[in-house]
Each structure stands twice: as C-alpha cells, then as structure tokens.
Short mmCIF file of C-alpha atoms in Angstrom, two decimals:
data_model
loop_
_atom_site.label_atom_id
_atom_site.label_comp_id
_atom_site.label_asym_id
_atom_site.label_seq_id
_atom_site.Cartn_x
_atom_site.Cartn_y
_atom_site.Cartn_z
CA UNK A 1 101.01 97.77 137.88
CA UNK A 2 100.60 99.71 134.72
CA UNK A 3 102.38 99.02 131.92
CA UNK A 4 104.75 101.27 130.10
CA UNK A 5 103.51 104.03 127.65
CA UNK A 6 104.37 103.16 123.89
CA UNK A 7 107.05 104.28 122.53
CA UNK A 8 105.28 107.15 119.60
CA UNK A 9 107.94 106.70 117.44
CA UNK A 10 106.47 103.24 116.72
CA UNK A 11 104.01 103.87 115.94
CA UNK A 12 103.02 104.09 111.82
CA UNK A 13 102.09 107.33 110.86
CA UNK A 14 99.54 106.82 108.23
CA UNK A 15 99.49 110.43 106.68
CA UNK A 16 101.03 109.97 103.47
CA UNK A 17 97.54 109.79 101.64
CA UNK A 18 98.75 106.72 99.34
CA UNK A 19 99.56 103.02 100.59
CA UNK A 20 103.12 103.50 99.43
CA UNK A 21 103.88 106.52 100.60
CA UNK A 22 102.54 105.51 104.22
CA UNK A 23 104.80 101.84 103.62
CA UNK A 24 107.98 103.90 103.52
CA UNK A 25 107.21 106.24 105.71
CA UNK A 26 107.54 102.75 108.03
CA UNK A 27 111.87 103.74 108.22
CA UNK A 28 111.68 107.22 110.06
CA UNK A 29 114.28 110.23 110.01
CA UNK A 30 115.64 109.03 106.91
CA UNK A 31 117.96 111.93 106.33
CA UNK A 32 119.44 111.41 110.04
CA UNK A 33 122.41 109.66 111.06
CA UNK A 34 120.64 107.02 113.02
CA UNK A 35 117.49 105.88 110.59
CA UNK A 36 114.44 104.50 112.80
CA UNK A 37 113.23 101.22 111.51
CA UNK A 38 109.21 100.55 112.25
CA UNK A 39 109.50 97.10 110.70
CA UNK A 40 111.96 95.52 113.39
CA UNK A 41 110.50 91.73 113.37
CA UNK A 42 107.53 90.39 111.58
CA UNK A 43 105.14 90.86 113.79
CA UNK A 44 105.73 94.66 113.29
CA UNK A 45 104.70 93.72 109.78
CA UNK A 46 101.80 91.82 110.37
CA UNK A 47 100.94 94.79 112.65
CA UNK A 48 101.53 96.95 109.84
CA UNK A 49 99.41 95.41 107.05
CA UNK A 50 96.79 95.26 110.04
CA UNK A 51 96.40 98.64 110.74
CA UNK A 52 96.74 99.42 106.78
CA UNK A 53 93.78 97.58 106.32
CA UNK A 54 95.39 95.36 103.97
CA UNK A 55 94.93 92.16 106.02
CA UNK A 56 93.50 89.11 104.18
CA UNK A 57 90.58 87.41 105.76
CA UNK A 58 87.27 87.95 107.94
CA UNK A 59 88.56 87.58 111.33
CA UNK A 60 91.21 89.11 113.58
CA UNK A 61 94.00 86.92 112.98
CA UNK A 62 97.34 88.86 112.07
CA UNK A 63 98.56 88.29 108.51
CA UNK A 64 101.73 85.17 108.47
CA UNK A 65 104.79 86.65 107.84
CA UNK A 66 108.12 85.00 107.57
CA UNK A 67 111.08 86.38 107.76
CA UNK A 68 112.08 85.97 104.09
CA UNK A 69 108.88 88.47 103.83
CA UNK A 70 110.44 90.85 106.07
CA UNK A 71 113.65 90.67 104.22
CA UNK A 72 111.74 91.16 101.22
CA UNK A 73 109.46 93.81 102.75
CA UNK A 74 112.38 96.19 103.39
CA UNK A 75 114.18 95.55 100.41
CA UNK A 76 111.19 97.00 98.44
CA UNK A 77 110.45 99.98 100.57
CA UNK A 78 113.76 101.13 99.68
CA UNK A 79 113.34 100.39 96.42
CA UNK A 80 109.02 102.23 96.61
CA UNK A 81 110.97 105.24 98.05
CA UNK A 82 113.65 105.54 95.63
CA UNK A 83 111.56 105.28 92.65
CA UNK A 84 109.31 107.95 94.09
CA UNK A 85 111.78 110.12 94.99
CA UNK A 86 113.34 110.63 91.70
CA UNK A 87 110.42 110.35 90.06
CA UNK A 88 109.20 113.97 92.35
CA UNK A 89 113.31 115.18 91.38
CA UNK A 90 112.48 114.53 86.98
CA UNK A 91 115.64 112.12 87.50
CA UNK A 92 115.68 108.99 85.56
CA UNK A 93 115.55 106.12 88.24
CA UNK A 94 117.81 103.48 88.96
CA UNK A 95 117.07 100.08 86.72
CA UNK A 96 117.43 97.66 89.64
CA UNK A 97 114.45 99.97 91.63
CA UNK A 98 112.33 99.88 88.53
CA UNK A 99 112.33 96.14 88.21
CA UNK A 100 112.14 95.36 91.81
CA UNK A 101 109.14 97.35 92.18
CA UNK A 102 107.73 95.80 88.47
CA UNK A 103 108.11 92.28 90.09
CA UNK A 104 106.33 92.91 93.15
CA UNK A 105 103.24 94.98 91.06
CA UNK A 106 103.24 91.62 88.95
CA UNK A 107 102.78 89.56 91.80
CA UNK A 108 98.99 88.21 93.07
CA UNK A 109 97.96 90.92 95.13
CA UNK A 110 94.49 91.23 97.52
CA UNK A 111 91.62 90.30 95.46
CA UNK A 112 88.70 91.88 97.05
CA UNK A 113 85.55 89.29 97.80
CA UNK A 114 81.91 90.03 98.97
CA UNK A 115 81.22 88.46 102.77
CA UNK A 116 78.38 87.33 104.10
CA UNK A 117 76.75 88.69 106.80
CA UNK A 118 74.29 91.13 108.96
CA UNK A 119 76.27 93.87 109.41
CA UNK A 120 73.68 95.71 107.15
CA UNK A 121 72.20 96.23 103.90
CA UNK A 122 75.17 95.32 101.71
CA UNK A 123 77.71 92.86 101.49
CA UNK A 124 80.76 93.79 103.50
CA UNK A 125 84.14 93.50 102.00
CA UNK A 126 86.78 90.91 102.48
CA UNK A 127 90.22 90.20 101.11
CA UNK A 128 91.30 87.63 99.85
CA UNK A 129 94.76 85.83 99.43
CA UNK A 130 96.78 82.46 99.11
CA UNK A 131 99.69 84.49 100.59
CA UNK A 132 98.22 87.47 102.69
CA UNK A 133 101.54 89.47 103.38
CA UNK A 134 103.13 89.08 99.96
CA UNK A 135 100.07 90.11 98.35
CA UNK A 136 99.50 92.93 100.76
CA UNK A 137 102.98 94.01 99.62
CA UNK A 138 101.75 93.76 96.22
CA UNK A 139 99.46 96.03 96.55
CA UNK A 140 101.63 98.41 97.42
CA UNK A 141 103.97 97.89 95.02
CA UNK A 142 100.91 98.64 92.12
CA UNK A 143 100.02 101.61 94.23
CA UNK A 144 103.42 103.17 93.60
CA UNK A 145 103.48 102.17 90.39
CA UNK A 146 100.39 104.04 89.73
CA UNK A 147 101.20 107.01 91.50
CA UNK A 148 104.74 107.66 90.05
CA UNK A 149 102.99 107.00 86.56
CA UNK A 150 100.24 109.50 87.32
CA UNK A 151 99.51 113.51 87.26
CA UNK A 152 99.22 113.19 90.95
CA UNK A 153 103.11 112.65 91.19
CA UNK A 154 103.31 116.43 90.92
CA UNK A 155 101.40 116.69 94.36
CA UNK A 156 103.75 114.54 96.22
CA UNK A 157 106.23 116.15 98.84
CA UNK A 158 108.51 115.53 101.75
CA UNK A 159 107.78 117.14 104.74
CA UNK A 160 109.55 120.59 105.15
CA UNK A 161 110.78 119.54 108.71
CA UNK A 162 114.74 118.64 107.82
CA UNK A 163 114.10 116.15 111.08
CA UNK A 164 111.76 114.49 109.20
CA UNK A 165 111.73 112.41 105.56
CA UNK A 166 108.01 111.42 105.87
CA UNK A 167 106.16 111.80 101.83
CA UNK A 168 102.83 113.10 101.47
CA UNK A 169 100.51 113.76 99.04
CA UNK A 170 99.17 117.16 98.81
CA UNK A 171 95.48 117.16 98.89
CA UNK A 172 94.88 120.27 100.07
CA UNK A 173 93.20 122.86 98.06
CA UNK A 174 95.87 125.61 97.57
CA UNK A 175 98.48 123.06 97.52
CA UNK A 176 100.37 124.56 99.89
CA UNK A 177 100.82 122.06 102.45
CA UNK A 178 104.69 122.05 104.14
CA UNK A 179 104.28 119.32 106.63
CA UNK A 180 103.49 115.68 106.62
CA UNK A 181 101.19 116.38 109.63
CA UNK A 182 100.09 119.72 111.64
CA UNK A 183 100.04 117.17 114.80
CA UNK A 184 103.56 116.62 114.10
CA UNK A 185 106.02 118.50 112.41
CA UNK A 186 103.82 121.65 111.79
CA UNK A 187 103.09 121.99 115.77
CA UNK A 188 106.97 121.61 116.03
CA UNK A 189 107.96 124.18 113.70
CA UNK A 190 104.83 127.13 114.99
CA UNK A 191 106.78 126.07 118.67
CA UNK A 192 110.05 126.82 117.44
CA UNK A 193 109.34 129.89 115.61
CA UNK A 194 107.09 130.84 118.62
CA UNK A 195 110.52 130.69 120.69
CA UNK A 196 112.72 132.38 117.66
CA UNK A 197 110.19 135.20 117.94
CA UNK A 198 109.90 135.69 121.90
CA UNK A 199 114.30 135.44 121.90
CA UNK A 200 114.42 138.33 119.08
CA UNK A 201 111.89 140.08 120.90
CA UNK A 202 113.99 139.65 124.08
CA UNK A 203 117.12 140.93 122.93
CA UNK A 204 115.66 144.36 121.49
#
C-alpha cells in the first residue's frame, strides 16, 4: 500500500535567502482570504527548525517544543513580518512589533560549539542550547533585526505573484528578480502568459 503523496503546500519553502524571511514565509497566501498556516502543531515546528538547520544538538532528535512555544512562535512571525514589511514601505513600524521582536533578539539564542569527531580534518559544528526552540527562535528574531537595520533591506521584495506573499531577498546581479522562486511562481506566471498569448493569437 503506498502512502499518500505530501501535500506541497506543506512543505517550507526556504527561498527567502534570510532565516526570517524563510520563518514567515511559514503562513502562506497571506494576502488571500483563507491564509495557509505551515506551523499547525509543534511538531511542524520542530520540523521547521530541523530543516532550517537551527536544531540544537549532535544527533537526530527533533528540537522540544511546547505549545506555549508555538503560541509564541506565531505571535512573533507576525510581528518578524510586520516589522519587515514597513520597514521595505519607509513606514514607521508599530511599537508593540518593535519590542516583541527586541525581546526575542535579547533572548539566549544558538551558541555555536566545536564537536568532536572523524568526519574530517576540522571540527564539525554543533549548536548549542538550554532551550533549543526558543533559542532557535532567537535567532531569528536577531536575524531580522539585522536585516531591517541593514543596506540589504533595500534588496528585499515580495514576490510579484498577487497569489503569493512569500519575501525574498534579491541576490541576483541586476536586481531584477520578480518572483520568490522560478520553480514556483515564475513557472506559473511564463504558463499563464504562454496561454494569454496563444488566446490573443487565437482570436486575430
């Protein structure tokens, strides 16, 4: 019996080129009327700080998350994409957002350690933390906080597709970028004006 194919809007698109911009790109089609939540239970956020490589610890074991750090986890993405997003507008942004996102930079984030091993010539690296998933949060919160207070602020956008609300940072070199993702939303949009193109053409 095989067992049934994941659902892709699940998964965490990890294209935003900055830890915060790929933690609130965890609530899809923002600008929608039905908002897609990625963080459902807390073992979508243990997932999440997994595959963001922001796990504490040398083995396997999924970061322990509670559901006050869920709670928490949400409340601050919506307070990361806020701040970011009238930061990229040259608005002055909301007090409560500001100090939400200041208490969770101050907080003891990952502090990186040297393991021990034979995985080659040099040391690989660990995390460490008393708390894994609040410190992986806090991470993200100084992340933001550096971007937002940074030239690089300039190069962030939101993906051109009005579908989508996904932020990126613009790293390529013309700076021209429209879409979060050519897999995604750029595919989508050569499609569709593929098929605006073949209807004019159609109709002449």
């Amino acid at each position: 019996m095989t067992s049934p194919a994941p659902d892709p809007m699940s998964a965490f698109p990890f294209i935003g080129g900055r830890p915060c911009l790929n933690f609130v790109a965890t609530l899809g089609r923002r600008h929608g009327d039905a908002p897609f939540e990625r963080l459902p239970d807390t073992g979508a956020l243990a997932r999440w700080i997994a595959e963001a490589d922001l796990r504490a610890g040398a083995d396997d074991a999924p970061a322990r998350v509670t559901e006050g750090d869920l709670a928490y986890a949400r409340t601050l993405r919506e307070a990361l994409y806020r701040l970011v997003r009238t930061a990229m507008d040259s608005a002055a942004p909301d007090p409560a957002d500001v100090a939400q996102v200041n208490e969770a930079a101050a907080r003891a984030d990952l502090a990186p350690q040297l393991g021990e091993g034979d995985e080659g010539p040099r040391p690989p690296l660990r995390w460490k933390a008393a708390d894994p998933a609040p410190a992986a949060l806090a991470t993200v919160a100084r992340d933001a906080v550096l971007l937002v207070a940074s030239p690089l602020l300039a190069r962030v956008k939101e993906c051109e597709n009005p579908g989508c609300s996904l932020l990126f940072l613009d790293d390529s070199q013309a700076r021209r970028r429209r879409w979060c993702s050519m897999d995604r939303c750029g595919n989508l949009a050569k499609v569709a004006g593929y098929r605006s193109r073949s209807r004019a053409s159609s109709t002449r």
